[in-house]
Coordinates of C-alpha atoms in Angstrom, one line a residue:
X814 CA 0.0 0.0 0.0
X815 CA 3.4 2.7 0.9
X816 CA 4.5 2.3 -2.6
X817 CA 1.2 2.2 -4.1
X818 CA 0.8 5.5 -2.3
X819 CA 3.8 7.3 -3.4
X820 CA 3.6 5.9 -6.8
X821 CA 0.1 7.6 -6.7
X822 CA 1.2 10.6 -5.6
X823 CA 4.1 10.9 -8.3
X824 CA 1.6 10.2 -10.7
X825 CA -0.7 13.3 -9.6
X826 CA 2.2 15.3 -9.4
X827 CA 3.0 14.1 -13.1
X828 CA -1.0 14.6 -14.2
X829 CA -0.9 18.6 -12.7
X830 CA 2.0 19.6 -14.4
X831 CA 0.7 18.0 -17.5
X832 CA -2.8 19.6 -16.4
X833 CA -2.2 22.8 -18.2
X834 CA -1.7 20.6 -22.0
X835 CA -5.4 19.2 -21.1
X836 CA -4.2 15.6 -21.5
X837 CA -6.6 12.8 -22.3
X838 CA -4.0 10.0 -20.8
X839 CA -3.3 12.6 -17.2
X840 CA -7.0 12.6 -17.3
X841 CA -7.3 9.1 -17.9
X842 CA -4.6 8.4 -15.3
X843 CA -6.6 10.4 -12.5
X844 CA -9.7 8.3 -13.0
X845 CA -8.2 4.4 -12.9
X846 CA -5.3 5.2 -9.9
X847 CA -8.1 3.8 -7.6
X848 CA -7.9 0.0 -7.4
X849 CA -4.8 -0.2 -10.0
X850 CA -1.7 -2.6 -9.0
X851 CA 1.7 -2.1 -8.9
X852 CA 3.1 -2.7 -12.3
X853 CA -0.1 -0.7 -14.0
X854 CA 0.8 1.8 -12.3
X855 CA 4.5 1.9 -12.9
X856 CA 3.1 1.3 -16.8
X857 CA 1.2 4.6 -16.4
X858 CA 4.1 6.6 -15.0
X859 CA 6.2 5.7 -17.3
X860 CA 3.4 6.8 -20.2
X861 CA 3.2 10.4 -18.3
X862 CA 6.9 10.7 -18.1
X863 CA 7.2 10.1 -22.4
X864 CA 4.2 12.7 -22.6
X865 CA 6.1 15.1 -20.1
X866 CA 9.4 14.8 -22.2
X867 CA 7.5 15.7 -26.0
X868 CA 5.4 18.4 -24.4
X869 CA 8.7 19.6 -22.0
X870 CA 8.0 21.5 -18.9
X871 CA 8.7 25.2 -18.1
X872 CA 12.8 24.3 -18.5
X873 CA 12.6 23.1 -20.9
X874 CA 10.3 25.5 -22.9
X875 CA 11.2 26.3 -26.4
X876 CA 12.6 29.8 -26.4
X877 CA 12.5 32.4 -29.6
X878 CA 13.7 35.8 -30.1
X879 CA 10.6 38.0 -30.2
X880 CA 11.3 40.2 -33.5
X881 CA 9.4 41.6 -36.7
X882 CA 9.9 39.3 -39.6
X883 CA 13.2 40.0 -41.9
X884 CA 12.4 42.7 -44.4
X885 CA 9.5 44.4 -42.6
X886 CA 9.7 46.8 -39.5
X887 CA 7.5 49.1 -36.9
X888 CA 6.7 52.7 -37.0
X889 CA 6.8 54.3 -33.2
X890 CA 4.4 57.6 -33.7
X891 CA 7.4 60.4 -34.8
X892 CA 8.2 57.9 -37.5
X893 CA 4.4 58.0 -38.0
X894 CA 3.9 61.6 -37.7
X895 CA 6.7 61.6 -40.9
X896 CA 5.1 59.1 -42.8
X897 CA 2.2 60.7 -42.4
X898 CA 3.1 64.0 -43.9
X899 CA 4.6 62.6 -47.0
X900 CA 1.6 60.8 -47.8
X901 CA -0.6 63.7 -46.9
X902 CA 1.8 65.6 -49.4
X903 CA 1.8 62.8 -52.5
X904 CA -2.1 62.7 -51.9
X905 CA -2.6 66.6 -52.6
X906 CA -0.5 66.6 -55.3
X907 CA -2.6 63.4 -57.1
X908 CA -5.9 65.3 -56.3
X909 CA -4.8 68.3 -57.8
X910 CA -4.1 66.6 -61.1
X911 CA -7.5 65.1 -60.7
X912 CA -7.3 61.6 -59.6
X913 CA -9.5 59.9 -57.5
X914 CA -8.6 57.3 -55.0
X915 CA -9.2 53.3 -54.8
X916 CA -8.3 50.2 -53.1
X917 CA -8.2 46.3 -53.9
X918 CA -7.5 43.3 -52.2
X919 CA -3.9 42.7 -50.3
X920 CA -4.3 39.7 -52.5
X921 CA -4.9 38.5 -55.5
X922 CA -5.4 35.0 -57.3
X923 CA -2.2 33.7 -58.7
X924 CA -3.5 33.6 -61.9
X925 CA -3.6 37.1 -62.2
X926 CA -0.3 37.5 -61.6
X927 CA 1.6 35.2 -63.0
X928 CA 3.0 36.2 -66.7
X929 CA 3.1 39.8 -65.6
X930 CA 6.5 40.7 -63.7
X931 CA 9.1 38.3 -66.3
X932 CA 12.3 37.1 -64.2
X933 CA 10.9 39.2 -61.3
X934 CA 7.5 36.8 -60.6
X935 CA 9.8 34.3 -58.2
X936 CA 9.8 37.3 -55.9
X937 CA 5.8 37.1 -55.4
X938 CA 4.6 35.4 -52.0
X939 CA 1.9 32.6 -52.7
X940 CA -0.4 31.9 -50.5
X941 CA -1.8 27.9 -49.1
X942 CA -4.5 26.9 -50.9
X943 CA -7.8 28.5 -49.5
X944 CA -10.6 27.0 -50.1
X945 CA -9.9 25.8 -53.5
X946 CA -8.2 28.9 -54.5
X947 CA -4.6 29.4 -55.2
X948 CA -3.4 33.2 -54.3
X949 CA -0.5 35.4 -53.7
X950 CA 0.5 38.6 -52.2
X951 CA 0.0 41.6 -54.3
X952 CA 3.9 41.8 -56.2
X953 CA 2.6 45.8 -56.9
X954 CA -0.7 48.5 -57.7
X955 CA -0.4 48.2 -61.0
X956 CA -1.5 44.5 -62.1
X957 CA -4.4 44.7 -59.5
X958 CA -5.6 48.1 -61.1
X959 CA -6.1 46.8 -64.4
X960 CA -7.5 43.7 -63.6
X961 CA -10.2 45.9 -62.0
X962 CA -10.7 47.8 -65.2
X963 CA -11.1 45.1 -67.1
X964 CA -13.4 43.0 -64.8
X965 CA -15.9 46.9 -64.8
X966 CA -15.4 47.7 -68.1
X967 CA -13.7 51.4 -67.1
X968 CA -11.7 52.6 -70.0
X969 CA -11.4 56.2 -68.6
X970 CA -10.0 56.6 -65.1
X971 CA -7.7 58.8 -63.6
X972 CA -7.0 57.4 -59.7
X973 CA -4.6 56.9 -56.9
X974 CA -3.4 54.0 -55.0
X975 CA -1.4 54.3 -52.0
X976 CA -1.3 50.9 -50.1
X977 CA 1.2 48.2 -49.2
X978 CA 3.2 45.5 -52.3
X979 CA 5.0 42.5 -51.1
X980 CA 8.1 41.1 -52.0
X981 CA 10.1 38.0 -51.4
X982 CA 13.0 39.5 -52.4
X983 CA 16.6 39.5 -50.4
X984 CA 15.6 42.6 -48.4
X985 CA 18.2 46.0 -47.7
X986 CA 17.5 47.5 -44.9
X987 CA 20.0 50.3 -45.5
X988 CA 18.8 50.8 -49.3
X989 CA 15.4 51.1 -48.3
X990 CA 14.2 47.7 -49.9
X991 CA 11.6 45.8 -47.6
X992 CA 9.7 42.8 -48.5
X993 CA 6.9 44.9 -47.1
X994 CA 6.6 48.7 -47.7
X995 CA 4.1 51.1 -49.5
X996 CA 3.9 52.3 -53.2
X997 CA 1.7 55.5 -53.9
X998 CA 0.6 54.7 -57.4
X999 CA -0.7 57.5 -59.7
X1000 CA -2.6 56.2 -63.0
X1001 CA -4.2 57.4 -66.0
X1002 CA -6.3 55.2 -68.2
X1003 CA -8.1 56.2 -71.4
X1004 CA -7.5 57.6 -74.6
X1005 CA -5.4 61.1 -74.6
X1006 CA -3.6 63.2 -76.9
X1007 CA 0.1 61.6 -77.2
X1008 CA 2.6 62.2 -74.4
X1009 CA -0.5 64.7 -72.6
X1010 CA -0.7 61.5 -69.7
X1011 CA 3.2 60.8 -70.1
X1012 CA 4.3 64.3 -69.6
X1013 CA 1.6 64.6 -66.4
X1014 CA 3.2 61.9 -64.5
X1015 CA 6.7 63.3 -64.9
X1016 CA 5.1 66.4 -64.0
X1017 CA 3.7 64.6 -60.8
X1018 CA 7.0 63.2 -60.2
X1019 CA 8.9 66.8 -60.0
X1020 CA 6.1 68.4 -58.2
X1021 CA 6.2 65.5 -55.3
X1022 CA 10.3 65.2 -54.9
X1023 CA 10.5 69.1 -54.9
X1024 CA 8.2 70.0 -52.0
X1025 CA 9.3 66.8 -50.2
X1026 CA 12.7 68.9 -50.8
X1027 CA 14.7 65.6 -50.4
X1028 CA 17.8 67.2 -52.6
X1029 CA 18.5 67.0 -56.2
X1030 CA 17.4 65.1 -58.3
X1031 CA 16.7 63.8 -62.2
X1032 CA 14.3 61.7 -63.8
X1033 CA 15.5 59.4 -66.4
X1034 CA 13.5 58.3 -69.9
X1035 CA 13.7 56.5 -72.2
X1036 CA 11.0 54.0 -74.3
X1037 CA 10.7 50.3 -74.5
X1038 CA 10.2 50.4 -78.2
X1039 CA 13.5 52.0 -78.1
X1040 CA 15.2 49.5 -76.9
X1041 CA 13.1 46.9 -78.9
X1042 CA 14.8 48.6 -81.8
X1043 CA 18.3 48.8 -80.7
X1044 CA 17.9 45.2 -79.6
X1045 CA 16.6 44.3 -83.6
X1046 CA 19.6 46.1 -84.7
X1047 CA 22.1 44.7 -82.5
X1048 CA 20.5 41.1 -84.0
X1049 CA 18.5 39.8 -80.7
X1050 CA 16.2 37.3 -81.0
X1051 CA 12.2 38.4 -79.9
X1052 CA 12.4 36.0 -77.1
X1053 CA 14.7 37.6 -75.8
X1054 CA 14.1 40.9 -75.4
X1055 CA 12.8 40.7 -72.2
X1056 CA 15.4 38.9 -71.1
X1057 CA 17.9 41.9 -71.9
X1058 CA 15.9 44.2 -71.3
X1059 CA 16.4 42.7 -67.2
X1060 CA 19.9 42.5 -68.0
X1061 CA 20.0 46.2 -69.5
X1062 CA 18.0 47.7 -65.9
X1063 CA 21.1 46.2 -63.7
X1064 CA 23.9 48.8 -65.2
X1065 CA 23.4 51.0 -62.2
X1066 CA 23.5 47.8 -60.0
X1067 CA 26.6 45.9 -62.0
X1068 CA 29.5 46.8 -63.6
X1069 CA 29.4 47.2 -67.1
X1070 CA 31.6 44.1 -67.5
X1071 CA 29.0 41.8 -66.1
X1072 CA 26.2 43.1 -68.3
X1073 CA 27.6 44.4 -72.0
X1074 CA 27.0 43.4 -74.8
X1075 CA 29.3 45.1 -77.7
X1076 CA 26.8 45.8 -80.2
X1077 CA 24.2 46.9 -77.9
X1078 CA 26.6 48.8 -75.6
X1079 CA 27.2 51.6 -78.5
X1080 CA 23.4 52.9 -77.4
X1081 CA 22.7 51.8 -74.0
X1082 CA 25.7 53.9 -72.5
X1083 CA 24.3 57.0 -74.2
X1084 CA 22.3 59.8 -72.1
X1085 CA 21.6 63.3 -72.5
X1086 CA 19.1 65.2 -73.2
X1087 CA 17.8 66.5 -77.2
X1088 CA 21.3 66.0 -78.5
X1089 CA 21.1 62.5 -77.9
X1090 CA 17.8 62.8 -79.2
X1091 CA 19.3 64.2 -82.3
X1092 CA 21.6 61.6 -82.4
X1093 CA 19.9 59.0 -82.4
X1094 CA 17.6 60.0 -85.1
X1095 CA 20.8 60.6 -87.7
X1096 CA 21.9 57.2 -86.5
X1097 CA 22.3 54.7 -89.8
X1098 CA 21.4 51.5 -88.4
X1099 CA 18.4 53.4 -85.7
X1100 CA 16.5 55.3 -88.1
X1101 CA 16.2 51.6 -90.6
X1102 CA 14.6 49.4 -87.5
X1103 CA 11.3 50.4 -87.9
X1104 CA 10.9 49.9 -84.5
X1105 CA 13.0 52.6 -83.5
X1106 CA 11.9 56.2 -82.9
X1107 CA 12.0 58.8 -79.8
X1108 CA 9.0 60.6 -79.5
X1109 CA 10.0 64.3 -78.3
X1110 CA 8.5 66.4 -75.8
X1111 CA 10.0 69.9 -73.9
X1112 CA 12.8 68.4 -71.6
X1113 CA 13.6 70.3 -68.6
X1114 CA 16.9 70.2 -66.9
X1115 CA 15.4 67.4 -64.4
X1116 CA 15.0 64.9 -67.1
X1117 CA 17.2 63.0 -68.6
X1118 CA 17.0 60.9 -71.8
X1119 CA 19.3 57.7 -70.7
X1120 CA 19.4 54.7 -72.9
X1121 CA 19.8 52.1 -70.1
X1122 CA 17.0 52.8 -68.4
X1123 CA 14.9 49.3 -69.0
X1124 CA 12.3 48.9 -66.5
X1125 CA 12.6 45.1 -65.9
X1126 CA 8.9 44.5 -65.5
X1127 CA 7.1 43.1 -68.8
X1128 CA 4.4 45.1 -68.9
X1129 CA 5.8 48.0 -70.2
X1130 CA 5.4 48.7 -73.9
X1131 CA 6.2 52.5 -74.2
X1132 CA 7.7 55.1 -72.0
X1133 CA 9.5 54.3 -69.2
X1134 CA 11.0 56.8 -66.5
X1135 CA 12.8 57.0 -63.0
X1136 CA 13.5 59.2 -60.4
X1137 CA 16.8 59.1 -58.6
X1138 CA 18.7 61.5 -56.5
X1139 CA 21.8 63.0 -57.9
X1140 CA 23.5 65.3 -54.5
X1141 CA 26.8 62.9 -54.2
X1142 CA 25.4 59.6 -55.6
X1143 CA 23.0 57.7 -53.3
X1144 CA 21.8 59.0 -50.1
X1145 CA 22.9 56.2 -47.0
X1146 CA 20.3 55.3 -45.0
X1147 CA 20.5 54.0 -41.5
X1148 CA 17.5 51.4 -41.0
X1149 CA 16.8 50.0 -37.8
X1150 CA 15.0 46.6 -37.6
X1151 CA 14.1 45.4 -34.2
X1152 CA 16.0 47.7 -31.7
X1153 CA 19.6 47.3 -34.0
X1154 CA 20.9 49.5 -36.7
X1155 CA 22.4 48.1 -39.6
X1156 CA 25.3 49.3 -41.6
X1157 CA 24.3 52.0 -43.8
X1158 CA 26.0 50.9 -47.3
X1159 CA 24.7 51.7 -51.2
X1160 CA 22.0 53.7 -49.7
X1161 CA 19.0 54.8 -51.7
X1162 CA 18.6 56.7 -55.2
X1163 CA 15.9 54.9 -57.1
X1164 CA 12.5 57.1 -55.4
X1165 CA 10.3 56.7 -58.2
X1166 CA 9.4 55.1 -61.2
X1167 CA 6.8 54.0 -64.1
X1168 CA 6.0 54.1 -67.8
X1169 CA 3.5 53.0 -70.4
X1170 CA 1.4 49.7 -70.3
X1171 CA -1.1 49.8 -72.6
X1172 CA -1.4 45.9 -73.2
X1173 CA -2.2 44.9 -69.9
X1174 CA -5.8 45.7 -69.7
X1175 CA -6.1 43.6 -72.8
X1176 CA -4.9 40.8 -71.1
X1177 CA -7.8 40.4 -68.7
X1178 CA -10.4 41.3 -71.2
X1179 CA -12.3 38.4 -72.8
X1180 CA -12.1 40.0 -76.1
X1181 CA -8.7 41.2 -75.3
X1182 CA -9.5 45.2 -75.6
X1183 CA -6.5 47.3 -74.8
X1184 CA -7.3 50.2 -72.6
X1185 CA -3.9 52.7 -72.9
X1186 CA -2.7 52.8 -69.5
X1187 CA 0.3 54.9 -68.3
X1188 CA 1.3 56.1 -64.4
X1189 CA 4.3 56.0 -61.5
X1190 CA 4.7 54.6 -58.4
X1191 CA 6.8 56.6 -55.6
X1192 CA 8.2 54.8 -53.1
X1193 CA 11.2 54.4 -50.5
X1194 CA 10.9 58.1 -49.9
X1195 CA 10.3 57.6 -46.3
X1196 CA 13.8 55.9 -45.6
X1197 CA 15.2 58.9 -47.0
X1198 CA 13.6 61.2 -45.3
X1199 CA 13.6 59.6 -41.7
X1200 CA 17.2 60.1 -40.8
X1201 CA 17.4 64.1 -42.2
X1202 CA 14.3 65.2 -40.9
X1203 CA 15.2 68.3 -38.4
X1204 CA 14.8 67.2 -35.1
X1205 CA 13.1 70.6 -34.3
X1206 CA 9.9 69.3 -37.2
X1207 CA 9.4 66.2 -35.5
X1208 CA 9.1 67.7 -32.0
X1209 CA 6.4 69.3 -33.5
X1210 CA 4.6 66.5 -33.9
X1211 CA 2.0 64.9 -31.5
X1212 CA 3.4 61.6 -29.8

């Protein structure tokens, strides 16, 4: 009777630290000690103690670090207050061009993103399947916007779009390159003189970086049937032009080494303004690829006409643009993920960027109707700001 008593009580002891897990066998155990013998008993420590070792007790308790996920980061209220004045500034500047704002689903089903971003669509997240539905994280604005034109029928719009993309790309802090951050999209769809909607966006462009007063800066063009033509010229097969056109978008990532090709390095070094334009119009082999033409408008002495400016994404099928800063190369950023700031390195100069789509309606549409399509995206403008913001402004914000 002693040892069935202290085997009783070890077994109780066992059953309430296993009490919190809700255990069918403790429970089990409490209800059959009465009347049990010797060796059952033994047989139903020994059970407890294997179900003590898998669930662990308090020492041995799986620890984690307690962190936001890598690429992705909090905003304590200055950092807010910030945010929230850019935003407020990007927004009156869309409204005063006449655009009206939107929203669509964080995401999307896969199929309607898939064929859309070329090498880039490995960086989309995909989602389980839910419900008999396979979906993904929105990659970017743009793809979701015209899928919503084509599902309404809208072939006139003018709207804005300022929500959060996601990326499962290999994130920089330090360049401002998240796998989860905010684009504020601008868009105009519908059918417009030539280079009216084109020459509005770069308009928006300026008027945005120039209040934000974030230092100089230019905005390079160039045109996708442009390049289409140098690549004809320089004897590139159609397949791939995309392909290049990737390669082309990594100069100001790369050395030139790593990228050139001979032939197609005689253009895609060139930039300037409407001498190059010039040039490129008394150019032999240019001016026979039918493909190749620049299409001129006034170019002020932020905009730049420069030749490797690709624009990776496929969806592009005209003018392309980009804003960078130009005040001593990049701008080095200091990012701060979970209480520990990284190394500030490349920094950030890419703040904007956009171009032409007009096929990409068409590709939703049953009938395949193209509705012409062209707008920008700014983004990463709040790592810049953040660590040059007087200190003297954000004590003037609440919080």
């Amino acid at each position: 009777p002693a040892a069935i008593n202290t085997l009783g009580m070890a077994s109780l002891r066992l059953c309430a630290g296993l009490a919190g897990h809700r255990s069918r066998l403790c429970v089990r155990s409490l209800r059959t000690l009465s009347g049990m013998t010797v060796s059952q008993i033994v047989e139903e420590v020994a059970k407890l103690l294997k179900l003590k070792a898998q669930i662990g007790g308090d020492e041995g308790k799986h620890q984690f670090t307690l962190k936001t996920a890598k690429g992705t980061r909090d905003y304590n209220p200055k950092q807010m207050a910030i945010r929230e004045r850019v935003f407020n500034t990007i927004i009156r500047c869309f409204k005063r061009h006449g655009a009206e704002p939107m929203d669509t689903p964080v995401f999307e089903l896969k199929e309607t993103l898939t064929g859309k971003y070329g090498e880039d669509s490995k960086l989309i997240y995909d989602l389980k399947d839910q419900g008999g539905e396979l979906l993904s994280l929105r990659y970017d604005l743009t793809v979701p916007f015209t899928r919503y034109l084509a599902m309404n029928k809208i072939t006139n719009i003018k709207r804005y779009h300022i929500a959060k993309v996601y990326r499962r790309d290999n994130p920089a802090m330090t360049r401002g390159r998240y796998r989860e951050f905010y684009q504020c999209d601008f868009d105009i769809a519908g059918q417009y003189d030539p280079m009216i909607p084109d020459a509005e966006c770069l308009k928006i462009v300026h008027e945005i970086l120039s209040e934000l007063e974030l230092g100089d800066f230019r905005i390079k063009v160039n045109d996708r049937r442009i390049l289409d033509g140098m690549f004809a010229v320089c004897g590139v097969p159609d397949d791939k032009f995309r392909t290049i056109c990737s390669t082309v978008d990594k100069l100001d990532k790369m050395s030139w080494e790593d990228v050139k090709s001979d032939m197609i390095g005689q253009y895609v070094s060139m930039q300037g303004g409407m001498d190059l334009a010039e040039r490129l119009l008394q150019d032999a082999k240019m001016s026979q690829s039918k493909q190749a033409y620049l299409q001129l408008f006034q170019v002020t002495d932020k905009v730049v006409f420069d030749l490797s400016l690709a624009r990776g994404l496929d969806y592009y099928t005209g003018v392309i643009y980009e804003a960078i800063l130009t005040q001593n190369g990049p701008v080095n950023v200091a990012a701060t993920q979970n209480g520990v700031e990284e190394k500030a390195e490349e920094g950030v100069s890419s703040m904007a960027g956009g171009g032409r789509y007009d096929g990409l309606v068409g590709m939703f549409d049953p009938k395949g109707r193209k509705v012409p399509c062209v707008g920008v995206s700014i983004e990463r403008v709040f790592s810049i700001m953040e660590p040059t913001w007087p200190r003297q402004q954000q004590c003037a914000f609440p919080g």
